[in-house]
mmCIF file of C-alpha atoms and ligand atoms in Angstrom:
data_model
loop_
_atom_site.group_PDB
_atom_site.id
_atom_site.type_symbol
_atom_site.label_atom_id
_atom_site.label_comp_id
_atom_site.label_asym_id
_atom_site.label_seq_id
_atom_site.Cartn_x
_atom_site.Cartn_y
_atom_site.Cartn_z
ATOM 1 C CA UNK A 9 121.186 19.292 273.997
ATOM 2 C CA UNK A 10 122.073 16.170 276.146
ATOM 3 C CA UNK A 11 121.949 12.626 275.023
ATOM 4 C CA UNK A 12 119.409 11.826 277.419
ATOM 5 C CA UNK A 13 117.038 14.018 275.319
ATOM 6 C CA UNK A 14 116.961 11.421 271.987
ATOM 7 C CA UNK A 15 114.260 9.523 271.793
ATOM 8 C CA UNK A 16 115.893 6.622 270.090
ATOM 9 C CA UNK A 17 112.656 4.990 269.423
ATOM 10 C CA UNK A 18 111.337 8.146 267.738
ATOM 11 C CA UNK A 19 115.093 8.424 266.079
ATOM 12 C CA UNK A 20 114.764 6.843 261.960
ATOM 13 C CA UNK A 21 116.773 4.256 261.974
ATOM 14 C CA UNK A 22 118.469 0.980 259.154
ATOM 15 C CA UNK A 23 119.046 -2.107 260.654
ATOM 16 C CA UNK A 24 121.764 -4.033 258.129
ATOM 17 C CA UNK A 25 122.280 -7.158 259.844
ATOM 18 C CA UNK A 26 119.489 -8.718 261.059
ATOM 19 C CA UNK A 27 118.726 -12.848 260.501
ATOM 20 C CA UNK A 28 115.330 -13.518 260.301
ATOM 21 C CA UNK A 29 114.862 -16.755 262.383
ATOM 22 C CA UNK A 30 116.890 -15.021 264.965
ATOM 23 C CA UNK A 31 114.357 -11.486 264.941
ATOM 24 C CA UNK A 32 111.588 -13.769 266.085
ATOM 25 C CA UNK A 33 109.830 -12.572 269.453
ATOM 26 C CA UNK A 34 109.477 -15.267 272.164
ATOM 27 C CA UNK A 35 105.980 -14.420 272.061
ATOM 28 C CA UNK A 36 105.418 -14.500 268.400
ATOM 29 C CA UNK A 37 107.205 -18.432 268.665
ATOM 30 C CA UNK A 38 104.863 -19.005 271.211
ATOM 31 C CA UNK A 39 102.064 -18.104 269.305
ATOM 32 C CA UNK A 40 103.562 -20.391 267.022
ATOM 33 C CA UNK A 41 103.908 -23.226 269.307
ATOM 34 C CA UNK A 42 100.186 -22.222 270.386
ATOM 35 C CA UNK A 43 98.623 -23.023 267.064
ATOM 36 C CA UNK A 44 100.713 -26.514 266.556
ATOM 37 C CA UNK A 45 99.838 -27.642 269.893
ATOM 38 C CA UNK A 46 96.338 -27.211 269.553
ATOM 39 C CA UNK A 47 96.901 -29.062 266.118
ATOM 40 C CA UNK A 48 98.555 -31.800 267.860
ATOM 41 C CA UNK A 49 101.927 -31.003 265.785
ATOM 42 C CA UNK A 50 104.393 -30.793 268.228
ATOM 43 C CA UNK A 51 105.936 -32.317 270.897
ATOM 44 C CA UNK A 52 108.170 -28.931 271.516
ATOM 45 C CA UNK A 53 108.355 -27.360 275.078
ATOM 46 C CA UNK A 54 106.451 -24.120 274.842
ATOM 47 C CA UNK A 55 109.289 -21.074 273.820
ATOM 48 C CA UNK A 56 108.484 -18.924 276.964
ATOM 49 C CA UNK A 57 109.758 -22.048 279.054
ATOM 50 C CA UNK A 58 112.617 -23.000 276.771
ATOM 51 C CA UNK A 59 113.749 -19.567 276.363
ATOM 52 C CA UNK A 60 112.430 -17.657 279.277
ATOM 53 C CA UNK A 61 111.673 -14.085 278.983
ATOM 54 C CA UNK A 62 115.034 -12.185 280.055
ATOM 55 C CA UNK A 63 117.384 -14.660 279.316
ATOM 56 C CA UNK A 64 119.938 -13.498 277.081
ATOM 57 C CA UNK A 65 123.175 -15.305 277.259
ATOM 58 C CA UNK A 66 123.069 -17.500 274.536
ATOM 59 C CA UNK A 67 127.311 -18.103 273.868
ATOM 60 C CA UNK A 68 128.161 -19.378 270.376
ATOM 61 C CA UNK A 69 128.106 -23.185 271.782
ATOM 62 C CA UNK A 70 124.041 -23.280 272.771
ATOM 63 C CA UNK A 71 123.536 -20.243 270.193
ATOM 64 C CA UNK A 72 123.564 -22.976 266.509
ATOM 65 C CA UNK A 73 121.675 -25.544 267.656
ATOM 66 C CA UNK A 74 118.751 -23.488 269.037
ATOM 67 C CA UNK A 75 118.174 -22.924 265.108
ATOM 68 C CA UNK A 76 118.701 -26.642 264.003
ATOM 69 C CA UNK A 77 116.998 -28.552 266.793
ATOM 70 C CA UNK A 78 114.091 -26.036 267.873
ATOM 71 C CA UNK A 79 113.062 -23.109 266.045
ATOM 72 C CA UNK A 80 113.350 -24.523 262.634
ATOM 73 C CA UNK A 81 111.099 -27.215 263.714
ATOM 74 C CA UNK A 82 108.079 -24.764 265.045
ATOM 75 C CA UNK A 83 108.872 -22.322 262.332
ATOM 76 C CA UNK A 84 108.169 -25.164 259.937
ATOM 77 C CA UNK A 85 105.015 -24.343 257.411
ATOM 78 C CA UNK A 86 103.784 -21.563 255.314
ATOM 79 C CA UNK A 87 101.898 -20.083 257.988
ATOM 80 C CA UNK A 88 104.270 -19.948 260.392
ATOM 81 C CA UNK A 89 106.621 -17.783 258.002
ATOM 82 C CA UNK A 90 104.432 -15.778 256.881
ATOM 83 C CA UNK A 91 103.116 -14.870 260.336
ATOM 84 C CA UNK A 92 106.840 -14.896 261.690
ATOM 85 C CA UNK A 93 107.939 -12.786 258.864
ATOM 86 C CA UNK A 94 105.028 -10.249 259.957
ATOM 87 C CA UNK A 95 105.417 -10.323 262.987
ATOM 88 C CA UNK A 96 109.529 -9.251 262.768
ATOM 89 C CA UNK A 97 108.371 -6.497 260.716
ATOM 90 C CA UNK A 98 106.431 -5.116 262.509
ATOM 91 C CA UNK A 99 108.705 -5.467 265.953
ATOM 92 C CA UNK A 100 111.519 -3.317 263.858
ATOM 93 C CA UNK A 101 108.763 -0.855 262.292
ATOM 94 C CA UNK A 102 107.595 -0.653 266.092
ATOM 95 C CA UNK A 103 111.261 0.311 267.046
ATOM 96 C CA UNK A 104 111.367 2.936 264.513
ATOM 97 C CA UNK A 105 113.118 1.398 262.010
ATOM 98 C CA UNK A 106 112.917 2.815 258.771
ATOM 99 C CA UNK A 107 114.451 0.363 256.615
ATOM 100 C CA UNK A 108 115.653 -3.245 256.765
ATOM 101 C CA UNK A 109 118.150 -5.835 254.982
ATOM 102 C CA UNK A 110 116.539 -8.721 256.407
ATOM 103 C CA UNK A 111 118.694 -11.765 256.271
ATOM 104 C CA UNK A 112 118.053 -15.613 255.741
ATOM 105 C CA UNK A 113 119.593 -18.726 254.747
ATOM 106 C CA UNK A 114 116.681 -20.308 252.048
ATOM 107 C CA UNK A 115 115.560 -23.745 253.870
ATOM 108 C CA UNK A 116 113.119 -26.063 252.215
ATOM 109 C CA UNK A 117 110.438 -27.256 254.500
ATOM 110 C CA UNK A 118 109.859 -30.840 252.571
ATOM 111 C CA UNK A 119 106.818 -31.823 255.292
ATOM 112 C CA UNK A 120 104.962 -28.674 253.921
ATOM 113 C CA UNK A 121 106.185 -29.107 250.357
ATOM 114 C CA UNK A 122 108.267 -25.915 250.320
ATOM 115 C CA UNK A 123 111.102 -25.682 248.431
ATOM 116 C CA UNK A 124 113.402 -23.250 248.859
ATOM 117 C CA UNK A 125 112.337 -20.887 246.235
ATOM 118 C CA UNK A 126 109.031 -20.927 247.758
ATOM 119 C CA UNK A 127 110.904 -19.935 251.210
ATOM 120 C CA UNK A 128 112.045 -16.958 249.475
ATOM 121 C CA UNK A 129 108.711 -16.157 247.649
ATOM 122 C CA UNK A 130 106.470 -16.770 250.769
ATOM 123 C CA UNK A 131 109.058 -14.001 252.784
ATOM 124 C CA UNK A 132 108.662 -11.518 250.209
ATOM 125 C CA UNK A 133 105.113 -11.823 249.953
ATOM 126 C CA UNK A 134 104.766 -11.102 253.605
ATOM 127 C CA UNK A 135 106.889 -7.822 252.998
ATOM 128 C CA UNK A 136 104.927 -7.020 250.135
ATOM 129 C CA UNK A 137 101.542 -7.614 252.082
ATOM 130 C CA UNK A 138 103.196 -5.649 255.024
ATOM 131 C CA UNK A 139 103.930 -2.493 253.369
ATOM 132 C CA UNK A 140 100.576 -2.403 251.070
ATOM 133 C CA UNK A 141 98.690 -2.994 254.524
ATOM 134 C CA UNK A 142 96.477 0.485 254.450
ATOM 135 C CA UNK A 143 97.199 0.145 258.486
ATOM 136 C CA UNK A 144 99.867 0.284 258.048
ATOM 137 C CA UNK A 145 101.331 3.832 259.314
ATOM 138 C CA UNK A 146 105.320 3.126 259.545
ATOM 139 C CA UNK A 147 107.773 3.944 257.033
ATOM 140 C CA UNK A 148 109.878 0.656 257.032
ATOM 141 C CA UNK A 149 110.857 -0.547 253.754
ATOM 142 C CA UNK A 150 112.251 -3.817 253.707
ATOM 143 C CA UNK A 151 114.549 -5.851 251.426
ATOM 144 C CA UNK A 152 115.940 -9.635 251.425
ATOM 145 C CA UNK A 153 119.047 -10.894 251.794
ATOM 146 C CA UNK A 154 120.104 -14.369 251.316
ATOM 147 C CA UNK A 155 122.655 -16.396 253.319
ATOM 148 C CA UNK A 156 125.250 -19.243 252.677
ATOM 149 C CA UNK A 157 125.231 -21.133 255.849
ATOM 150 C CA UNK A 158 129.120 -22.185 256.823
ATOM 151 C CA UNK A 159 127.864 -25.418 256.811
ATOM 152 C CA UNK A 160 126.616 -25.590 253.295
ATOM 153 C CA UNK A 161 128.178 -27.824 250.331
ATOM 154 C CA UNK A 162 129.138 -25.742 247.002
ATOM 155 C CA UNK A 163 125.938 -27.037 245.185
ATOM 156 C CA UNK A 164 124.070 -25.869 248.028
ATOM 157 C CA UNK A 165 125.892 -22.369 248.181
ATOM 158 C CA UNK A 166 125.118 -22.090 244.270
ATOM 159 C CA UNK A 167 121.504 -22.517 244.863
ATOM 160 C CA UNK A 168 121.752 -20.000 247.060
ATOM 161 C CA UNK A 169 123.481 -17.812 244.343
ATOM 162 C CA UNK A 170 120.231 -19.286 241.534
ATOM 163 C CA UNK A 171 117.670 -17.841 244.054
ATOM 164 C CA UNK A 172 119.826 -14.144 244.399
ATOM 165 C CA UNK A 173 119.334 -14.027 240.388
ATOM 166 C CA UNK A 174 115.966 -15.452 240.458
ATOM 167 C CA UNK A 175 114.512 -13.133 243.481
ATOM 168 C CA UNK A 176 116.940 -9.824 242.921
ATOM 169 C CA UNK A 177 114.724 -8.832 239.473
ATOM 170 C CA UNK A 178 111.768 -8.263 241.454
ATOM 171 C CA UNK A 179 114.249 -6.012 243.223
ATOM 172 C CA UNK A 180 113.049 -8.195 246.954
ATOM 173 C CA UNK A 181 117.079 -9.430 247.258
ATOM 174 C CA UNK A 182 119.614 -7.341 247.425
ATOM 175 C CA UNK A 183 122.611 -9.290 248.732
ATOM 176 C CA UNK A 184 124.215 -12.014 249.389
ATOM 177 C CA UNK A 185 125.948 -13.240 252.539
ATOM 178 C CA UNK A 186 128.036 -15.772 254.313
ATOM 179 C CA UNK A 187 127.118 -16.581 258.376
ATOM 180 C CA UNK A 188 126.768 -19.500 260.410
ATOM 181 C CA UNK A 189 128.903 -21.618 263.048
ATOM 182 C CA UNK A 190 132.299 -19.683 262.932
ATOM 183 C CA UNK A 191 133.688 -22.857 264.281
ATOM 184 C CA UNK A 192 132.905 -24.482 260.682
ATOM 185 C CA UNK A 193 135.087 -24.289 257.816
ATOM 186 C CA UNK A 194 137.032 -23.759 256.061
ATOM 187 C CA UNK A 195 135.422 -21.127 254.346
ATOM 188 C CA UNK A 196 137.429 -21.686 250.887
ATOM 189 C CA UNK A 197 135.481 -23.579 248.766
ATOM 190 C CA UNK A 198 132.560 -20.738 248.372
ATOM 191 C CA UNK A 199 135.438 -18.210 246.593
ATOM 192 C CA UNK A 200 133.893 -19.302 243.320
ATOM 193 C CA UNK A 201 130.472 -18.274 244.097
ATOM 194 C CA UNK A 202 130.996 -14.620 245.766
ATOM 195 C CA UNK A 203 133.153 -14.478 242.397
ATOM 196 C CA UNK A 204 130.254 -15.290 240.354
ATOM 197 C CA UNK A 205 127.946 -13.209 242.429
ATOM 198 C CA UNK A 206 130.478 -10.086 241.513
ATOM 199 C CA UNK A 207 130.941 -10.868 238.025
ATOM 200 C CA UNK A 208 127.351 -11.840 237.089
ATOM 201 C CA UNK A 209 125.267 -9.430 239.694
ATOM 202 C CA UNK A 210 126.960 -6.274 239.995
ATOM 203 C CA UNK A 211 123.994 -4.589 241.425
ATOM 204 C CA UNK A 212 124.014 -7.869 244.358
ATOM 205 C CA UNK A 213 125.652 -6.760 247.273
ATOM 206 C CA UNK A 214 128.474 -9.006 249.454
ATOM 207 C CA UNK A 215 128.061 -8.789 252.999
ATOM 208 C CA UNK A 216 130.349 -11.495 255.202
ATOM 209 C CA UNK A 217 130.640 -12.939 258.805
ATOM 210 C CA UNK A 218 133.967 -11.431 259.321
ATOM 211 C CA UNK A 219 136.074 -12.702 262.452
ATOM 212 C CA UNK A 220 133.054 -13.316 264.323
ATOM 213 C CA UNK A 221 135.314 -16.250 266.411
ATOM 214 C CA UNK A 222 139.035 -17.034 267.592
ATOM 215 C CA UNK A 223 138.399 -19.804 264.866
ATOM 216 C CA UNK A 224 137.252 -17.846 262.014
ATOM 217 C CA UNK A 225 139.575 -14.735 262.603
ATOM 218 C CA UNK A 226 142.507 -15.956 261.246
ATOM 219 C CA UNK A 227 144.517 -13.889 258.835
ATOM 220 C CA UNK A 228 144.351 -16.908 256.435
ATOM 221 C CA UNK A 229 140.513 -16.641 256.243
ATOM 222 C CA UNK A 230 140.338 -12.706 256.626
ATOM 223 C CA UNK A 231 142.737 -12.249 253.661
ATOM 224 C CA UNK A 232 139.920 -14.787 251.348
ATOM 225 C CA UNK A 233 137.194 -13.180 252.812
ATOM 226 C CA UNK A 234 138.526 -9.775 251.592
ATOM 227 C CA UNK A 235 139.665 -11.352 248.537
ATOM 228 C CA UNK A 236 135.738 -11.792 247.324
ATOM 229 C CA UNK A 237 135.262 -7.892 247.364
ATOM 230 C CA UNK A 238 132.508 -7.595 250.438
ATOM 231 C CA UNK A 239 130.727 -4.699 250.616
ATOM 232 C CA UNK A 240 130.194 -5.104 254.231
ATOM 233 C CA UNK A 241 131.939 -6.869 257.135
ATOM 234 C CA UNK A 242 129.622 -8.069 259.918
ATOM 235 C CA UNK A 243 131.027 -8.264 263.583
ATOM 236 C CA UNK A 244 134.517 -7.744 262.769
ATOM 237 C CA UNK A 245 135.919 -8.625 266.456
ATOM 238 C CA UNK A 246 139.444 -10.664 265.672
ATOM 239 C CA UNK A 247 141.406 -8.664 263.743
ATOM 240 C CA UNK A 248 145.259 -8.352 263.519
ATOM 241 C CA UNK A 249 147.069 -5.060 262.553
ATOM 242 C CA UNK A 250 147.473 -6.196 259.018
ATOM 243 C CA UNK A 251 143.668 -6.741 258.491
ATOM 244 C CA UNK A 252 142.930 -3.587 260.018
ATOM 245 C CA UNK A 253 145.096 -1.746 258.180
ATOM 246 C CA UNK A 254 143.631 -3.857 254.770
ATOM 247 C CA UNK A 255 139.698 -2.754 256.019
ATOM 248 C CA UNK A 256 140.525 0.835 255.507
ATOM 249 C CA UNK A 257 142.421 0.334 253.005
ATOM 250 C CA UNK A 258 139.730 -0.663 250.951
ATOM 251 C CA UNK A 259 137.607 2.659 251.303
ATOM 252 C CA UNK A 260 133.630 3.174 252.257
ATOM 253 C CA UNK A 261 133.430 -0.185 253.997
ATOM 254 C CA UNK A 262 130.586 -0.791 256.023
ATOM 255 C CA UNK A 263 130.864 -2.505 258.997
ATOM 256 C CA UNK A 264 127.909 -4.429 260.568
ATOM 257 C CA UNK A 265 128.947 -3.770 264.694
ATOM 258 C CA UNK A 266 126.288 -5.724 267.028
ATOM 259 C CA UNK A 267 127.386 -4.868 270.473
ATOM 260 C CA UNK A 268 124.676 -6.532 272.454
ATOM 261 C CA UNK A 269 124.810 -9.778 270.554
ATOM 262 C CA UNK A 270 128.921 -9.413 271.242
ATOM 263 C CA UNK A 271 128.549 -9.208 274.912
ATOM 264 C CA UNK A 272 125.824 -11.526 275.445
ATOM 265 C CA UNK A 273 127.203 -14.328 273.594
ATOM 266 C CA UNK A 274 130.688 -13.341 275.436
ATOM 267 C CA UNK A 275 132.543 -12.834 271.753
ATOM 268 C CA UNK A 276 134.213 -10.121 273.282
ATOM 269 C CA UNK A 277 136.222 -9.543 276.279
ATOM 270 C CA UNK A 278 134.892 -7.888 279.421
ATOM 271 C CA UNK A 279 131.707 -5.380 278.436
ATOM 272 C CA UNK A 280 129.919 -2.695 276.457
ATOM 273 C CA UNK A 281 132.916 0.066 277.078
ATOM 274 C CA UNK A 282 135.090 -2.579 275.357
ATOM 275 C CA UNK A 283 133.505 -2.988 272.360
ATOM 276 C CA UNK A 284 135.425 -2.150 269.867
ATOM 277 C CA UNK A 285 133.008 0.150 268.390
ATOM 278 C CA UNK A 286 134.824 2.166 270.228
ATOM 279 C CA UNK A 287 137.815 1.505 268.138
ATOM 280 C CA UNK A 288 135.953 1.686 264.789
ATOM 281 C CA UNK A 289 133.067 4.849 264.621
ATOM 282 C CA UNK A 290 135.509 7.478 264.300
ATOM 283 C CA UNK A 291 137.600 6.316 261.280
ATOM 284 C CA UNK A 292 136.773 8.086 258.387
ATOM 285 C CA UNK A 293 137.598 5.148 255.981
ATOM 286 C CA UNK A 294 134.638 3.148 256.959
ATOM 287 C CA UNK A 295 131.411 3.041 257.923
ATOM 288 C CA UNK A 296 130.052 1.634 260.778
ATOM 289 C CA UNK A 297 126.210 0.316 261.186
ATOM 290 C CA UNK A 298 124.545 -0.555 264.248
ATOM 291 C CA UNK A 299 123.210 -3.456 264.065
ATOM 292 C CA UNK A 300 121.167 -6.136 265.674
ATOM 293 C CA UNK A 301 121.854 -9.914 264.270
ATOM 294 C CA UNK A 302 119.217 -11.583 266.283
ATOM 295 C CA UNK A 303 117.148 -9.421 268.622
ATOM 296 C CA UNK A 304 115.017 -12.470 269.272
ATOM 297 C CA UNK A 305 117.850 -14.143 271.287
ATOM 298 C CA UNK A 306 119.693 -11.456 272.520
ATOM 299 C CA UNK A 307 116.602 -8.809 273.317
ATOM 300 C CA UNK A 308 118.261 -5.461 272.684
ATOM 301 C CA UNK A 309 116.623 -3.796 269.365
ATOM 302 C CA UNK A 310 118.302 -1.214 267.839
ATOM 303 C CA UNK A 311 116.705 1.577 269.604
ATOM 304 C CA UNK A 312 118.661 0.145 272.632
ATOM 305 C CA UNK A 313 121.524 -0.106 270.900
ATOM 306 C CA UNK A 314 121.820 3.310 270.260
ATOM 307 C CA UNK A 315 120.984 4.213 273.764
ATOM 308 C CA UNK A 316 123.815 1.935 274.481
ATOM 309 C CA UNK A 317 126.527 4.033 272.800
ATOM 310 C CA UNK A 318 125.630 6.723 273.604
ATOM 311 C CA UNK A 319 125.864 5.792 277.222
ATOM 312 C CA UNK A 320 129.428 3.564 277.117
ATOM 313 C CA UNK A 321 131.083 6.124 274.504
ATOM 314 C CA UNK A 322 129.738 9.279 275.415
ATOM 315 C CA UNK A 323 128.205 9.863 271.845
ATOM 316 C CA UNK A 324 126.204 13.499 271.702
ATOM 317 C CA UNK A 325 122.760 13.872 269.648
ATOM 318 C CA UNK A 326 125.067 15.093 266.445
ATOM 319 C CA UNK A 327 126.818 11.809 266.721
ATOM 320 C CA UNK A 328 124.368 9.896 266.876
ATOM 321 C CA UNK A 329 122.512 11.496 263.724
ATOM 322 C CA UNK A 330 125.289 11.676 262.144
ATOM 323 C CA UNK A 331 126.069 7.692 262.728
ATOM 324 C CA UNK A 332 122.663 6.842 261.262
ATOM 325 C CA UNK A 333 122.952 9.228 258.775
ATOM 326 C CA UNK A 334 126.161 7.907 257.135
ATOM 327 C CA UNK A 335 125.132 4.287 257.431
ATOM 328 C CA UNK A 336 122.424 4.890 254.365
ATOM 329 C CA UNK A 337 125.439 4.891 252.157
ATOM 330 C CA UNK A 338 126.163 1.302 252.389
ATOM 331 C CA UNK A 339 122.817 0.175 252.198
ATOM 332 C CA UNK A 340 121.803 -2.164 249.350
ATOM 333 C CA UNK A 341 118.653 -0.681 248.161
ATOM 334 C CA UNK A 342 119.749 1.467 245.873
ATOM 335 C CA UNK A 343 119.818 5.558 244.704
ATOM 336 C CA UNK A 344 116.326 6.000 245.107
ATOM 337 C CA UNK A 345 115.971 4.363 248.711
ATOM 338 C CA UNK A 346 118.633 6.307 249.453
ATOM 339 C CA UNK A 347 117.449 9.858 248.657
ATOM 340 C CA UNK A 348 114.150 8.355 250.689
ATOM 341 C CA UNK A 349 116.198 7.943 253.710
ATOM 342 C CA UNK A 350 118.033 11.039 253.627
ATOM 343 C CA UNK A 351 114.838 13.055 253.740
ATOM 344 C CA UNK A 352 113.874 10.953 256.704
ATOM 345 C CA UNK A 353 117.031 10.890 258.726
ATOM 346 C CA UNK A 354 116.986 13.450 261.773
ATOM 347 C CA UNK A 355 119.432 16.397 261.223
ATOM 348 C CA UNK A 356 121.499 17.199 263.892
HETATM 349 P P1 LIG B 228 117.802 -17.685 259.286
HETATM 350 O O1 LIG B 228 118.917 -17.676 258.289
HETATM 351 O O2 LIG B 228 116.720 -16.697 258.983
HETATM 352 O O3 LIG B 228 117.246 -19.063 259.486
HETATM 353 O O4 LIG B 228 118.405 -17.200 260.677
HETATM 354 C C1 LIG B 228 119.094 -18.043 261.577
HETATM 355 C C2 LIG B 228 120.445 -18.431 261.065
HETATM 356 O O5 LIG B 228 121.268 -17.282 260.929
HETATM 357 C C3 LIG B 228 121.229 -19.317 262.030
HETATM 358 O O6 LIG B 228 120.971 -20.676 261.809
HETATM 359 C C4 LIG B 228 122.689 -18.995 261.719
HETATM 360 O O7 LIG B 228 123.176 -19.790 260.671
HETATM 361 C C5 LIG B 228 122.616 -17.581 261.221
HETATM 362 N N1 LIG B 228 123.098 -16.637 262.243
HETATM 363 C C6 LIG B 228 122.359 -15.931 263.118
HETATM 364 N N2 LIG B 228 123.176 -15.187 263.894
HETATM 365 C C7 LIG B 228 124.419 -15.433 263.494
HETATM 366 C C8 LIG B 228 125.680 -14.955 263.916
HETATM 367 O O8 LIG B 228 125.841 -14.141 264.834
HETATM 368 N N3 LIG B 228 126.752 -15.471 263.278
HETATM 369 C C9 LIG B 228 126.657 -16.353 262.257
HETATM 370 N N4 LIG B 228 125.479 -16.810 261.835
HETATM 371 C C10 LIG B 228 124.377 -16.354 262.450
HETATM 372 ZN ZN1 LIG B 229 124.869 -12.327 261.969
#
């Protein structure tokens, strides 16, 4: 069979690395904008106009501050989670996504009264109401996991930690994970809390931003990163020999590859057939998930993505089944999800 005959739509697929904030539609922020307009709550240009439909090359400079200075401010109340939240679930159940670790940093939202437990609570809520929605004919499962933001303080990184142990009872998080502006750092002061995380939570698993940037690729802050045990890597772009050598050394690693957020932003030399997934899908020591880290912005959801190895590394239909198929080992979700997942996943 030729590749041109998967439907990668159709095709059951995990998405690992996906932010929430960032997996927004333009139209669903517009709706957004819509609702606060007519309230007389915001002075915001409408999304479609700030972020036109089509345009995609957000570069790590404009990339940060779309969060701080617009998006955070429409996405700003209850409702606008909750219907956000929905709204990205059902965009990656749409795609044919059959199960999602959906990411986000916990952000109080003082002018509703949110704190940041509520944050958390108000997200899983709108998976809960998602998947118990009797109209609800996809398969997508979805779980939570919670982010320390570069930019945080250690308090602020341990609250993060508080809500993980709060939240991963219920079984709604399942990890924990560092991201944010690679140029920030360093990155030293949070080795205490992925320690506690290990120690305390050994069911919570550690997924980092790993050499997402020149500035945060350096062996210094590869070797610490590796030194708190991840589970996952996520990007994994500047890496020497030695860390190379150290990823698959450490066995079963997954790692989070987002090739259209990589050439977009321009975090990688010259295009898609330099990707460095190209480098990484063949070795046997880890495991590499395709991922999407903020389809919002950078418009290619994981359908495309497969497409889009397929096409730039020549992968067949058995490769491709067999990629998705291997990536359920690193999810989060535990045994059971697992086994779920397997009986869903196309053979070859
Ligand atoms: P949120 O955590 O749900 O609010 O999603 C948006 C946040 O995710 C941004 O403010 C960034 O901190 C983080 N983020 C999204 N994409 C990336 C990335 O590619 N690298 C690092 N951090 C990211
Ligand atoms: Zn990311």
């Amino acid at each position: 069979m030729t590749v041109d005959a998967v439907d990668y739509k159709a095709l059951p697929k995990i998405e690992l690395h996906a932010h929430l904030s960032g997996s927004i539609s333009r139209q669903c922020l517009h709706e957004v904008w819509l609702k606060k307009k007519e309230n007389g709550e915001t002075d915001l240009q409408d999304p479609l106009i700030k972020m036109p439909l089509g345009k995609h090359d957000y570069d790590l400079k404009t990339f940060f501050p779309l969060f701080s200075s617009y998006i955070y401010h429409l996405v700003s109340d209850i409702w606008a989670l909750r219907h956000t939240t929905l709204s990205v679930l059902s965009d990656f159940a749409a795609d044919g996504v059959v199960y999602l670790e959906l990411r986000t940093t916990p952000r109080a939202m003082p002018q509703a009264g949110l704190t940041k437990a509520q944050y958390v609570a108000t997200i899983l809520s709108a998976i809960t109401e998602f998947e118990s929605d009797p109209n609800n004919t996809s398969q997508l499962k979805t779980k939570l996991i919670l982010s320390i933001d570069r930019r945080n303080t250690l308090p602020e990184a341990y609250e993060v930690l508080a809500l993980c142990r709060q939240f991963a009872g219920q079984g709604g998080v399942v990890g924990i994970d560092l991201c944010g502006d690679p140029a920030r750092g360093p990155i030293d002061i949070f080795g205490p809390v992925f320690e506690e995380a290990k120690r305390t939570l050994p069911n919570l698993g550690i997924t980092l931003h790993f050499a997402e940037a020149e500035a945060s690729g350096t062996e210094e802050e590869l070797l610490t990163l590796l030194s708190w045990r991840p589970d996952r890597i996520g990007h994994v772009i500047h890496l020497n020999e030695k860390i190379r050598e150290e990823v698959k050394r450490r066995g079963g690693m997954g790692l989070e590859l987002c090739l259209s957020c990589n050439v977009h932003a321009g975090m990688i030399c010259g295009g898609f057939e330099s990707h460095h997934f190209g480098e990484w899908w063949k070795v046997e020591e880890t495991v590499v998930v395709l991922s999407t880290d903020d389809v919002g912005v950078f418009g290619s959801p994981l359908s495309n993505e497969y497409a889009l190895v397929a096409k730039h590394f020549g992968l067949t239909r058995t490769d491709i089944c067999s990629l998705v198929r291997r990536g359920v080992d690193v999810i989060f979700g535990g045994d059971e999800e697992k086994e779920r997942l397997r009986g869903l996943m196309w053979s070859a």
